[in-house]
Every structure is written in C-alpha cells, then in structure tokens.
XYZ file of C-alpha atoms in Angstrom:
688
model
C 12.780 45.033 11.619
C 10.086 42.371 11.531
C 11.019 39.263 13.530
C 11.841 36.927 10.657
C 13.597 33.588 10.971
C 17.321 34.304 11.170
C 19.924 31.697 10.232
C 23.092 32.115 12.309
C 26.481 31.365 10.859
C 29.482 30.954 13.084
C 31.672 31.561 10.088
C 34.291 34.259 10.331
C 37.263 35.133 8.259
C 37.427 34.635 4.550
C 35.348 32.453 2.189
C 37.653 30.997 -0.398
C 35.994 30.447 -3.787
C 37.255 27.790 -6.154
C 39.616 29.856 -8.202
C 37.577 33.095 -7.701
C 37.762 36.262 -5.633
C 38.024 35.917 -1.858
C 34.829 37.209 -0.172
C 34.107 37.644 3.534
C 30.834 36.526 5.071
C 29.936 40.143 5.837
C 30.326 41.062 2.149
C 28.151 38.112 1.071
C 25.433 39.066 3.582
C 25.577 42.773 2.657
C 25.075 41.891 -1.009
C 22.069 39.727 -0.154
C 20.497 42.378 2.101
C 20.928 45.083 -0.563
C 19.205 42.904 -3.133
C 16.450 42.162 -0.624
C 15.875 45.905 -0.144
C 15.479 46.146 -3.946
C 12.812 43.331 -3.779
C 14.834 40.994 -5.999
C 14.144 37.203 -6.243
C 16.272 35.719 -3.455
C 16.344 32.245 -5.086
C 17.924 33.552 -8.317
C 20.586 36.017 -7.156
C 23.722 36.621 -9.235
C 26.599 34.926 -7.408
C 29.494 37.086 -6.263
C 31.585 34.033 -5.307
C 31.809 30.349 -6.308
C 31.694 29.375 -2.622
C 28.582 27.389 -1.622
C 28.668 29.023 1.821
C 28.634 32.516 0.317
C 25.635 31.600 -1.863
C 23.713 30.347 1.201
C 24.543 33.572 3.133
C 23.386 35.684 0.174
C 20.024 33.891 -0.095
C 19.298 33.828 3.649
C 20.209 37.509 4.233
C 18.090 38.498 1.224
C 15.147 36.350 2.453
C 15.474 37.846 5.953
C 15.155 41.389 4.605
C 12.112 40.483 2.502
C 10.396 38.665 5.390
C 11.192 41.527 7.760
C 9.737 44.037 5.289
C 6.574 41.995 4.786
C 6.156 41.428 8.542
C 6.812 45.144 9.273
C 4.058 46.069 6.804
C 1.677 43.834 8.741
C 2.755 45.377 12.085
C 2.310 48.920 10.750
C -1.111 47.986 9.387
C -2.118 46.752 12.866
C -0.868 49.966 14.481
C -2.361 52.325 11.892
C -5.631 50.604 11.007
C -6.320 48.525 14.149
C -7.577 45.580 12.049
C -6.309 42.910 9.595
C -9.245 40.966 8.110
C -9.924 43.104 5.026
C -6.425 44.457 4.450
C -4.738 41.367 2.989
C -6.732 39.727 0.193
C -5.428 36.621 -1.548
C -3.572 33.543 -0.328
C 0.068 34.111 -1.396
C 2.924 33.360 0.986
C 3.693 37.101 1.387
C 0.037 37.867 2.172
C -0.118 35.103 4.810
C 3.103 36.334 6.489
C 1.877 39.976 6.582
C -1.524 38.949 7.995
C 0.125 36.742 10.657
C 2.323 39.635 11.854
C -0.679 41.987 11.815
C -2.826 39.592 13.883
C -0.022 38.830 16.376
C 0.663 42.565 16.831
C -3.000 43.164 17.607
C -2.760 40.357 20.179
C 0.202 42.080 21.882
C -1.518 45.499 21.898
C -4.634 43.913 23.402
C -2.512 42.381 26.193
C -0.888 45.782 26.916
C -4.263 47.566 27.050
C -5.648 45.039 29.554
C -2.581 45.305 31.778
C -1.482 41.734 31.097
C 2.222 40.808 31.050
C 3.819 41.017 27.625
C 5.769 37.794 28.119
C 2.636 35.589 28.196
C 2.670 31.789 28.216
C 0.509 31.221 25.140
C 1.705 28.416 22.828
C 2.183 30.718 19.827
C 4.646 30.188 17.023
C 8.146 31.560 17.474
C 7.719 34.493 15.048
C 4.187 35.296 16.270
C 5.399 35.349 19.887
C 8.166 37.826 19.022
C 5.753 40.145 17.193
C 3.206 39.991 20.024
C 5.790 40.856 22.701
C 7.278 43.636 20.542
C 3.922 45.353 20.002
C 3.089 44.960 23.688
C 6.460 46.403 24.788
C 6.071 49.239 22.256
C 2.978 50.481 24.078
C 4.761 50.328 27.411
C 7.780 52.246 26.119
C 5.675 55.015 24.565
C 6.082 57.217 27.617
C 9.674 56.154 28.344
C 11.473 56.554 25.050
C 15.243 56.311 25.356
C 17.109 57.717 22.341
C 20.539 56.558 21.239
C 23.442 58.651 22.328
C 24.138 59.343 18.678
C 20.612 60.735 18.269
C 20.495 62.859 21.402
C 18.523 66.076 20.711
C 18.624 69.511 22.137
C 16.310 70.463 24.973
C 13.449 72.812 24.513
C 15.539 75.664 25.849
C 18.223 75.177 23.158
C 15.847 74.374 20.229
C 13.194 76.872 19.357
C 11.755 74.507 16.740
C 10.805 71.867 19.354
C 7.185 72.638 18.771
C 7.462 70.709 15.436
C 7.859 67.544 17.456
C 5.104 68.429 19.875
C 2.554 69.379 17.256
C 3.039 66.068 15.412
C 4.297 67.485 12.179
C 7.456 65.350 12.285
C 5.485 62.042 12.126
C 8.308 59.981 13.664
C 7.715 56.260 14.171
C 9.437 56.084 17.588
C 10.728 59.456 18.908
C 11.204 63.001 17.731
C 14.129 65.120 18.874
C 14.776 68.836 18.444
C 14.459 70.545 15.072
C 11.956 67.822 13.946
C 14.542 65.045 13.549
C 13.344 61.460 14.108
C 15.317 59.020 16.243
C 15.014 55.345 17.195
C 15.160 53.402 20.422
C 18.200 51.386 21.347
C 18.363 48.285 19.163
C 16.705 50.027 16.193
C 18.061 52.120 13.343
C 16.423 54.785 11.223
C 15.226 53.796 7.788
C 16.215 55.820 4.697
C 12.897 57.706 4.824
C 14.117 59.377 8.051
C 10.925 58.575 9.945
C 10.461 54.809 10.390
C 12.738 52.503 12.367
C 13.847 48.922 11.717
C 15.292 46.342 14.104
C 19.045 45.808 14.288
C 19.898 42.067 14.033
C 22.727 41.893 16.544
C 23.114 38.139 15.991
C 23.708 38.464 12.253
C 26.102 41.394 12.721
C 28.069 39.602 15.461
C 27.297 42.383 17.946
C 26.042 40.032 20.682
C 27.953 39.146 23.821
C 26.898 35.459 23.958
C 29.532 33.184 25.441
C 30.732 29.799 24.266
C 28.021 27.116 24.586
C 25.295 29.727 24.009
C 23.528 30.784 20.836
C 22.182 34.210 19.969
C 18.444 34.686 19.242
C 17.368 38.055 17.796
C 14.404 39.893 19.323
C 12.718 43.225 18.504
C 15.147 45.923 19.632
C 17.469 43.481 21.350
C 18.655 39.861 21.486
C 18.951 37.037 23.981
C 21.525 34.301 24.626
C 20.201 30.765 24.962
C 22.303 27.942 26.339
C 23.028 25.093 23.946
C 21.234 21.771 24.680
C 23.220 19.754 27.204
C 22.487 16.174 28.247
C 24.666 16.070 31.375
C 27.404 13.689 32.439
C 27.087 10.162 31.064
C 24.870 11.173 28.123
C 25.488 12.389 24.586
C 23.312 14.385 22.165
C 22.154 12.466 19.085
C 21.464 13.866 15.610
C 17.746 13.848 16.442
C 18.422 16.220 19.412
C 17.757 13.421 21.955
C 19.958 12.410 24.868
C 21.445 8.919 24.665
C 23.233 7.039 27.434
C 26.985 6.614 26.920
C 28.014 2.959 27.375
C 31.331 3.503 29.146
C 31.904 -0.270 29.237
C 31.656 -0.596 25.449
C 33.592 2.584 24.676
C 36.348 1.677 27.198
C 36.093 4.962 29.116
C 35.532 3.266 32.499
C 38.179 2.975 35.212
C 37.471 -0.523 36.519
C 40.487 -2.580 37.687
C 41.496 -5.757 35.748
C 39.881 -8.003 38.379
C 36.596 -6.124 38.072
C 33.930 -6.251 35.407
C 32.297 -3.093 34.057
C 28.484 -2.977 34.200
C 26.790 -0.082 32.370
C 24.002 1.904 34.057
C 21.934 4.887 32.897
C 24.276 7.872 32.944
C 27.086 5.967 34.658
C 28.633 2.532 35.253
C 29.508 0.116 38.078
C 32.576 -2.036 38.713
C 31.669 -5.593 39.753
C 34.235 -8.223 40.863
C 34.747 -10.886 38.210
C 35.080 -13.732 40.735
C 31.945 -14.230 42.856
C 32.411 -15.786 46.245
C 30.565 -18.975 47.130
C 28.730 -19.897 50.343
C 30.831 -19.445 53.457
C 32.818 -16.494 52.055
C 32.430 -12.724 52.016
C 33.926 -10.391 49.436
C 35.932 -7.331 50.466
C 36.215 -4.038 48.619
C 39.146 -5.333 46.550
C 37.162 -8.361 45.354
C 38.977 -10.901 47.504
C 36.993 -13.780 49.099
C 37.446 -14.061 52.880
C 36.294 -17.090 54.875
C 33.382 -16.545 57.306
C 33.906 -18.008 60.797
C 30.392 -19.367 61.420
C 31.391 -20.562 64.889
C 31.795 -16.919 66.088
C 28.175 -16.063 65.347
C 26.023 -15.059 68.323
C 23.736 -18.049 67.778
C 25.953 -21.114 67.340
C 25.176 -23.212 64.288
C 25.462 -26.505 66.198
C 22.841 -28.187 68.434
C 23.302 -28.498 72.197
C 25.808 -31.197 73.045
C 27.839 -30.490 69.885
C 31.038 -28.503 69.313
C 31.531 -26.175 66.318
C 34.717 -26.510 64.230
C 35.337 -23.812 61.616
C 36.622 -24.931 58.205
C 37.568 -22.986 55.082
C 34.265 -21.947 53.573
C 32.152 -23.937 56.034
C 32.053 -25.548 59.500
C 31.456 -28.925 61.124
C 29.610 -29.939 64.283
C 31.096 -32.687 66.443
C 29.366 -34.540 69.252
C 30.614 -34.206 72.742
C 32.590 -37.130 74.109
C 29.486 -38.939 75.551
C 28.311 -41.668 73.114
C 24.880 -43.245 73.442
C 23.835 -46.651 72.076
C 21.091 -47.438 69.586
C 17.698 -46.192 70.732
C 19.216 -43.472 72.949
C 20.459 -39.908 72.472
C 22.078 -37.186 74.623
C 19.897 -34.895 76.605
C 19.847 -31.153 75.954
C 22.766 -30.603 78.263
C 24.750 -33.299 76.519
C 25.691 -35.155 79.693
C 23.221 -38.078 79.827
C 21.699 -40.649 77.468
C 17.914 -40.843 77.374
C 15.532 -43.133 75.458
C 14.403 -42.083 71.995
C 10.639 -42.278 71.579
C 10.540 -43.464 67.971
C 6.730 -43.456 68.004
C 6.501 -39.658 68.403
C 5.470 -37.612 65.390
C 2.524 -37.780 62.990
C 3.666 -41.050 61.385
C 6.201 -42.330 63.852
C 8.833 -44.882 62.988
C 6.230 -47.313 61.624
C 4.988 -45.076 58.776
C 1.296 -45.125 59.654
C 1.173 -48.555 61.261
C 0.703 -49.148 64.943
C 3.803 -48.184 66.935
C 4.732 -49.304 70.496
C 7.719 -47.552 72.079
C 10.129 -49.679 74.101
C 13.118 -48.644 76.206
C 15.902 -48.232 73.681
C 13.732 -49.671 70.914
C 10.175 -49.897 69.415
C 7.821 -52.406 67.841
C 5.405 -52.028 64.903
C 1.956 -53.589 64.754
C 1.409 -53.913 60.999
C -1.939 -53.581 59.226
C -3.570 -56.406 57.285
C -1.577 -57.104 54.135
C 1.759 -56.162 55.731
C 4.370 -58.091 57.699
C 6.988 -56.739 60.144
C 10.643 -57.115 59.074
C 12.646 -57.534 62.267
C 15.899 -56.640 60.535
C 14.865 -53.427 58.810
C 12.223 -52.819 61.520
C 9.579 -51.659 59.037
C 6.250 -53.038 57.858
C 6.610 -54.531 54.399
C 3.827 -55.290 51.921
C 2.831 -58.951 51.469
C 2.701 -60.002 47.806
C -0.408 -62.185 47.969
C -0.202 -63.040 44.248
C 3.219 -64.595 44.758
C 2.335 -66.356 48.022
C -0.909 -67.880 46.723
C -0.457 -68.310 42.930
C -3.593 -69.375 41.032
C -5.771 -69.438 44.126
C -6.903 -65.844 44.445
C -7.959 -64.800 40.918
C -9.461 -66.713 37.980
C -7.343 -64.875 35.375
C -4.779 -62.279 36.458
C -3.667 -61.192 39.919
C -2.057 -57.781 40.481
C -0.413 -56.959 43.775
C -1.305 -53.688 45.532
C 0.119 -52.042 48.639
C -1.433 -53.956 51.502
C -3.754 -55.922 49.254
C -4.271 -57.265 45.720
C -6.771 -56.976 42.889
C -8.011 -59.330 40.200
C -8.376 -58.500 36.534
C -9.516 -60.339 33.435
C -8.036 -60.904 30.020
C -9.488 -59.238 26.956
C -12.994 -60.407 26.171
C -13.987 -60.953 29.799
C -15.181 -58.746 32.655
C -14.730 -59.134 36.395
C -17.584 -60.936 38.113
C -19.440 -59.529 41.100
C -17.298 -61.568 43.523
C -14.205 -59.680 42.351
C -12.327 -62.891 41.596
C -13.978 -64.753 38.702
C -14.390 -63.544 35.102
C -17.538 -63.586 32.963
C -17.663 -63.462 29.185
C -18.062 -59.923 27.833
C -20.639 -59.526 25.073
C -18.691 -57.101 22.899
C -21.526 -56.968 20.348
C -23.568 -54.846 22.765
C -21.188 -51.953 22.116
C -21.558 -52.389 18.311
C -17.873 -52.775 17.465
C -18.596 -53.994 13.940
C -19.679 -51.820 11.061
C -22.437 -54.302 10.038
C -23.016 -57.658 11.739
C -21.479 -58.970 14.976
C -21.448 -62.487 16.489
C -20.373 -62.892 20.105
C -18.088 -65.812 20.936
C -16.635 -66.846 24.271
C -13.988 -64.325 25.188
C -14.179 -62.491 21.900
C -16.450 -61.591 18.981
C -16.538 -61.997 15.210
C -17.574 -59.409 12.616
C -19.156 -60.424 9.343
C -20.685 -58.547 6.466
C -23.873 -58.588 4.474
C -24.076 -59.731 0.856
C -22.083 -57.516 -1.455
C -19.530 -56.576 1.221
C -16.372 -58.184 2.540
C -14.526 -57.808 5.835
C -11.558 -55.442 5.761
C -8.165 -57.121 5.990
C -6.766 -54.123 7.866
C -8.887 -54.148 11.035
C -11.327 -57.053 10.667
C -14.109 -54.741 11.831
C -15.224 -52.569 8.947
C -17.003 -53.916 5.878
C -15.827 -52.833 2.471
C -17.933 -52.846 -0.661
C -17.151 -55.637 -3.142
C -16.658 -54.146 -6.584
C -18.262 -56.957 -8.560
C -17.427 -55.163 -11.784
C -13.709 -55.283 -10.938
C -13.619 -59.004 -10.134
C -11.787 -61.314 -12.571
C -15.185 -62.404 -13.857
C -16.574 -58.880 -13.755
C -16.402 -58.504 -17.527
C -18.858 -61.358 -17.950
C -21.281 -60.369 -15.213
C -23.057 -57.966 -17.547
C -23.538 -58.286 -21.263
C -22.747 -54.603 -21.873
C -21.675 -52.427 -18.972
C -21.419 -53.054 -15.241
C -21.910 -50.260 -12.638
C -20.853 -50.940 -9.074
C -23.118 -49.773 -6.219
C -22.619 -50.064 -2.439
C -23.212 -53.730 -1.662
C -24.344 -54.623 -5.170
C -24.117 -53.742 -8.877
C -26.394 -53.199 -11.846
C -26.057 -53.774 -15.572
C -26.794 -51.362 -18.407
C -27.532 -51.941 -22.066
C -26.934 -49.646 -25.064
C -29.253 -46.680 -25.150
C -31.202 -47.845 -28.180
C -32.097 -51.187 -29.698
C -31.673 -53.269 -26.545
C -33.436 -53.874 -23.261
C -32.258 -55.514 -20.045
C -33.281 -59.150 -19.772
C -35.266 -60.429 -16.755
C -32.053 -61.844 -15.248
C -30.778 -58.254 -14.886
C -27.491 -59.026 -16.632
C -28.079 -59.875 -20.265
C -29.119 -57.462 -23.009
C -31.740 -58.688 -25.408
C -32.506 -57.167 -28.760
C -35.695 -55.139 -29.213
C -37.566 -56.366 -32.314
C -38.803 -53.047 -33.690
C -40.567 -54.893 -36.502
C -42.774 -56.753 -33.998
C -43.317 -53.832 -31.585
C -44.204 -51.527 -34.466
C -41.619 -48.910 -33.507
C -39.919 -48.992 -36.918
C -40.245 -46.251 -39.534
C -40.553 -48.387 -42.690
C -43.073 -47.362 -45.327
C -45.782 -49.596 -46.776
C -43.641 -50.386 -49.809
C -40.710 -51.479 -47.618
C -40.166 -54.621 -45.602
C -38.930 -54.325 -41.999
C -35.962 -56.525 -41.081
C -34.878 -56.683 -37.462
C -31.133 -56.531 -36.815
C -29.320 -56.732 -33.506
C -29.672 -53.309 -31.907
C -31.941 -51.853 -34.620
C -33.837 -52.538 -37.846
C -33.528 -52.007 -41.588
C -36.173 -51.034 -44.112
C -35.616 -53.210 -47.186
C -37.085 -53.046 -50.659
C -36.035 -55.642 -53.238
C -37.019 -55.070 -56.892
C -36.630 -57.756 -59.561
C -34.431 -56.869 -62.552
C -35.950 -56.684 -66.053
C -37.170 -59.984 -67.512
C -37.617 -61.324 -63.963
C -40.661 -61.600 -61.773
C -41.026 -62.165 -58.048
C -41.926 -65.632 -56.946
C -44.224 -65.503 -53.945
C -45.898 -62.544 -52.196
C -44.399 -59.356 -50.812
C -44.201 -59.444 -47.013
C -44.195 -56.491 -44.636
C -41.680 -58.277 -42.436
C -38.634 -60.178 -43.539
C -37.477 -62.993 -41.301
C -33.959 -64.311 -41.263
C -35.020 -67.459 -43.079
C -36.994 -65.552 -45.730
C -35.686 -65.294 -49.245
C -37.002 -62.950 -51.918
C -36.679 -64.863 -55.196
C -36.992 -63.453 -58.707
C -37.330 -65.976 -61.579
C -36.673 -65.312 -65.254
C -39.730 -64.443 -67.319
C -38.799 -63.698 -70.906
C -40.934 -61.885 -73.421
C -41.935 -63.755 -76.578
C -39.211 -63.831 -79.215
C -36.617 -62.366 -76.723
C -33.711 -64.567 -77.758
C -31.127 -62.790 -75.534
C -33.289 -63.357 -72.490
C -33.759 -67.007 -73.346
C -30.018 -67.500 -73.825
C -29.107 -65.739 -70.471
C -27.854 -68.567 -68.143
C -29.133 -66.785 -64.978
C -32.410 -68.471 -64.160
C -33.110 -66.741 -60.796
C -31.938 -63.826 -58.639
C -32.539 -64.202 -54.915
C -32.059 -61.908 -51.902
C -31.641 -63.067 -48.330
C -30.829 -61.083 -45.180
C -28.761 -62.041 -42.110
C -27.906 -60.165 -38.882
C -24.657 -61.082 -37.098
C -22.960 -59.964 -33.841
C -19.342 -58.937 -33.505
C -17.862 -62.180 -32.230
C -16.010 -61.437 -28.998
C -13.812 -64.503 -29.294
C -13.456 -65.629 -32.919
C -11.598 -68.944 -32.787
C -13.095 -70.988 -35.644
C -15.138 -70.407 -38.830
C -18.806 -69.582 -38.342
C -21.389 -71.035 -40.771
C -23.864 -68.310 -41.641
C -25.718 -69.222 -44.900
C -26.776 -72.560 -46.383
C -27.480 -72.761 -50.152
C -29.619 -75.831 -50.726
C -30.016 -77.325 -54.239
C -32.459 -79.809 -55.664
C -29.641 -81.971 -57.077
C -28.970 -85.357 -55.598
C -25.545 -86.096 -54.297
C -25.237 -89.322 -56.338
C -26.459 -88.669 -59.879
C -26.381 -91.146 -62.729
C -22.870 -92.156 -63.706
C -23.777 -91.706 -67.322
C -24.497 -87.996 -66.790
C -21.496 -85.730 -66.152
C -23.028 -82.893 -64.089
C -21.931 -80.852 -61.088
C -22.775 -77.740 -59.074
C -20.064 -75.145 -58.491
C -20.491 -72.446 -55.777
C -18.668 -69.152 -56.108
C -18.461 -65.728 -54.395
C -18.738 -63.063 -57.040
C -18.710 -59.774 -55.101
C -18.580 -58.245 -51.614
C -16.030 -60.552 -49.979
C -14.344 -57.815 -47.896
C -10.785 -58.813 -46.977
C -11.685 -62.413 -47.938
C -13.620 -62.719 -44.712
C -15.904 -65.418 -46.201
C -15.608 -68.658 -48.139
C -18.056 -71.191 -49.484
C -17.763 -74.959 -49.249
C -19.825 -77.711 -50.789
C -21.342 -80.320 -48.541
C -23.798 -83.230 -48.740
C -26.687 -83.281 -46.304
C -29.368 -85.942 -46.504
C -28.299 -86.831 -50.037
C -28.652 -83.223 -51.268
C -25.789 -80.958 -52.328
C -25.562 -77.892 -50.048
C -23.311 -74.827 -50.346
C -22.248 -73.530 -46.910
C -21.102 -69.894 -46.604
C -18.653 -69.477 -43.718
C -17.141 -66.445 -41.908
C -13.454 -67.228 -41.670
C -12.127 -63.855 -40.305
C -13.411 -61.649 -37.512
C -15.508 -58.623 -38.452
C -15.848 -55.588 -36.196
C -19.228 -53.862 -36.401
C -21.121 -51.850 -37.081
C -20.703 -53.052 -40.675
C -23.109 -53.589 -43.643
C -22.175 -55.585 -46.771
C -23.757 -57.527 -49.648
C -22.204 -60.901 -50.509
C -23.088 -61.917 -54.079
C -23.039 -65.724 -54.538
C -23.426 -67.891 -57.628
C -24.751 -71.467 -57.895
C -23.391 -72.723 -61.255
C -24.966 -75.862 -62.730
C -22.283 -77.466 -64.910
C -23.062 -80.165 -67.437
C -20.257 -81.802 -69.403
C -17.953 -78.976 -68.344
C -20.298 -76.228 -69.510
C -22.436 -73.989 -67.250
C -25.931 -74.805 -68.321
C -27.535 -72.248 -66.018
C -26.908 -70.432 -62.716
C -28.771 -68.948 -59.813
C -27.580 -65.650 -58.171
C -28.049 -65.184 -54.421
C -27.325 -61.781 -52.794
C -26.777 -62.134 -49.046
C -27.329 -58.819 -47.203
C -25.179 -59.000 -44.019
C -25.606 -56.582 -41.087
C -22.865 -56.893 -38.411
C -23.724 -55.365 -35.001
C -21.061 -53.504 -32.972
C -21.869 -55.647 -29.918
C -21.298 -59.312 -29.258
C -24.767 -59.961 -27.898
C-alpha cells in the first residue's frame, strides 16, 4: 500500500455504544476500509455504532485506504511513465498527494540507479521518505524476490507453463510463480486484480511484535518499533513533548532526614543541614557542629611568647609569665624585655610630627599650631581663635587643624592681608532686575517709574498696574490699558479724540471740522460724541424770526412768531404768540447727587409790576417729561422773571427727547397769551 499517515489505536476488546450494538475495533476498521475501497466520502460515513471511538476508527481507516490508493497511483505512474510533471493536472488535495508520491518514488529510483544508499539522510517529509526508500528498495529486490510460503510456486521441472512467467505474459507487479500466478513479497498482499500488490499495515492489524514502551510505525513491506520518548530519571514529559525537571523537594519525593533541608537541582536534589555551623566549628556528615581545636594546627595561631588555649568555638592567646613595663615588650623568644621604638613606622607614635625615641618612652616635637599633651602623649591642635579672641580676624575666625582662617560676614570680602574685610560692591554682579545702589556691607534695589519692588525677594521689579489702583478708574476718562512700566488711555472709536494730557477724551466738533453729513437745508448741531442734522419748520400762520444758520450753537434758538392772514379771526384769537426750538447736549452724569439746571427761559416781565395790575407768568411742561425727570421753577434774576428747567433724575444715554415747555402770561387769572418752547435734548452715553 502507499505509505499514508496511520493513526494507531491501542484499543482492544469491545467498544460499547450507548444503548446500541457492541462492535469491536477490528469490525469498525474493516467497515471503514471497505468503504474506502469503494471510494466513499470518509467524512460522511454511515455509523455502525454510537461509540465516538468507533466513528474515529471508521474515518481514519477509510482515509488511510484512500490515501494509500492515491499514493500508489503516483508510485505506479513513476514506475510506468518515469515522469510526473504532466500526469497530474489541477491543484486538488488528491492530485497533490499523488504527485508527491510520484516525485518521491522517482527520487528513490534515482538513488538506486546511482548506487547510493536507500536510507539517505535528506530532510524529507515522513511520507515522502517512506516512498523514496520503498522505490529504492524495490529496485534492489528485483533480482532477489522472496515469495510468501503461501504463494510458493512449482519449479520449472514441475510446471510446463513456466514460460508464461518468463515471456512476460503474466504481467505481475512483484513476482510470477508457476502456471502464470502472481505473488507478492513478504509484507505485501495481492490485490483483487490478481496482479498488483498492496502493503500490509502490520501496526493497524496488531501483527507487530513491539514491546511495551515502544510504538509501531508502518513501512512499505514491513514495520519498525520506535521507543517512546523518555526524559530520564528526575525529569517528566510535558504535554508539549518537552522534558521538565521534577522538583522532588516540592513534591515530597526526596529522602532527606528531618534535620536536613532539601535543595532541588536539575534532574536530582541535595540534602543540606538546616543548622549551619559558625566560625570555629566544622560540620560532620550527620549535620552536627564539632569544635575545631585551633591550637593543634601546624602553625600556631599565637605569636612567639604566647600560649594557645582552646575554647569552644575559638581560642585565646595568653602571655608567658614574664611581664614588661610600659615602653617595653618581650623579645621573640619571650624571655627578655626590650625597649619599644615607638618612632618606627611611616607615621610613628606622633602621627606625622617629629618623634624622638627614648629608652622605655618617646617624645614628640610638634609642628607650628600644635602643642604636646604630656598626659595623652600626642600633639593636639591649638585653637588660636579661642586663645586670641578678637585679635586675629576683623570679622569671623574659624579654627583649622594646625592653623586658623578668617572670613567675613555677608556684604564684605576678605582683604589681601587675609585678616581685614573690605566692602563688597554687590551691584557689580547685577543682583537687581533694574537699578542697584551699593551701601556699606549690603546693597539696595530700586525700580524705575511705573514699577515697584517685589515684596517677596526685594530684588525683582514688578509692573504697577495703574489701571487697577484705587484711583485707576479716574486716571482715564474712558478706558485705561496697562503697559509694562506705564499705561495709556483710549477714547470711544468715534466722536472723541484723546486730549493733550493723554487722559481725557474731548469731543470732536464735526460741525466745525466739516466732517458732518448734513445737507444745505439742514443745520448741523454738535452733540457729545457725534452730531445731529436739524431742520426746524414754522407751523402755519407763523414765520421765522431771524436768519437760517448752517450751524446751531447751544445758545441758539429758532423762533417762529405768529403772522396771521387778513381777516383770519381764528389765528388772531389763538393765544400762542411764538413757537421756539432750542437744542441742548448733555452727558450721562456719573454721579448724580443734586438737580442740574439745563435751560433758562428768560421773560421781558419785571419781577415787581404795578400793584394795580394783577399779572403773572406761569411755566409748565406740556410734553416729553420722561419718568418726570425734569421740573421747572420760577426765579428772579436781575429783576427779571426767569423759568429754570432742571434735571431732577439721572438719565442713562444714549437718549434723545423733546421737552415741550409753555410760558403762560396770565392777566387777572386769564391766560392772555403764551409762548411754546421745544427743548431738543440729546443725552450722551458717556459722562465726558
């Protein structure tokens, strides 16, 4: 058979279905193989048992037969045609399998023809390697065919029809025996056509002799037993087919004694004593700590003239009985006292100072700045600052080893003599953000106009926001804009210009500058922040007194006097003798605290008329008194009666209104005539 991929089942006995017929694994496989021979779809086979295992055996045995058939077709094509490129068109799975077996067979035949070993070391796929070796071995066995005992044929002497085999009429795939019967090599069986042979899968049929721990792998005409993967002692096989160390300490499979601690190693473990011995002890095989007798060592631990005394875990050295006084020590033999030369060594007993050795003693010659202490016998530093207070340094004295150094307080620097202090000009290092003034021992920062010194550090200058000062609202008439170190004022975009003082806003008189848009028939009247084009027409039966002006001043009044037509009785009887128009421009008072007098109506009547004549003048507001913001009072000025119009409530501009006033001349309680005055009031939105 073709070397397909065989799935091995180590299932024997009976497969029990869930409530169905009991089927053996051999019966399940036989059913699948039979359906594979009939070229049925192996993924949609009718189930002969409800067992999942039986279904898997059916599908795999069926698939094995189909793959073997397809692969055998490819092998036969390689043997018969000697080529594969044009024999398998298309790209189906069956076509690819047949072409692979054809190509691998050609590879094996080529190796046999060149005398190369059939079991080559090429890294081919498993199935391709089997096909290649089978085709190679087939060429080798051509001259050494070994028939099965069951297919043994008669010799030429016993079979007169042997010539049918020799003349090639039998057309057997492997061998031809007497009377033209075809036979197969060992490991093959004859196909139903009586000529071709197919491989016997000994592994699937359970005909192998593999032992426990080995698995059977089918080959062409035979099989081989391969040992199962083993990781060795101390390792276990993981699901990913890798070897993993067994932690005997964690799993508790070690054999360490209670006084020992288990330590895992790769593939094994070690037993370590739990109690570690300290210095002066050695640990035996049982983990016990045994004292070391240091005195028995070949080289004694004590110096000459000393005796060694062993102790538990250590030892002590004791001097021999000879005791030497201060400044002496035992000689090497330990039997005589000799002088100690304290001055020997790189520093000697005087720590870098001059040293003079004496018998049983020594003397130090100290350097400048040190004094010899006869009790401690060392050179000690002299604290000059404490011995000579106020005489060495002008400001501060700091003691140093063997000397001293002077330093100055803040604002001063050490003079060239190293003792006095000179004033330090801190301004040279520009510590201030703007201006600096040096003073003795310090400095003072100050700022330019428009800045103030920071309260946080006294060094940096911060901009003064003049607009935010308590008086900032009155610095500029309209709006104040702060700038670094200064400020500037702005006026409304139209109708005003900044005054020469840079703070106030002054009105632009468009009537004077000629920037108004009034026509020739209109009079231009300047208001605060703009202008108005006015045109006053006299009512019927009235005529204008005076000329028409192109510009109307605040003090100007357009007056229309009555002019009746002849025989116009109604006109003559009308008490209104004149109609006047006057114009006034007012600001929005920022702080309105008392009435503002805005219009004065002067009469020609004397304040003290004849007592025989009962006459009076009555002033009245007829129209336009919005929210009673105005009143009118009568007053005497220079002996003349005057009507004063006052603003008694604040008005917020921009606002335009016409205040219609009446001057009633009353005689004996009857209005003899009246004059009408229309005051045109323009209130600006600004206070300036």
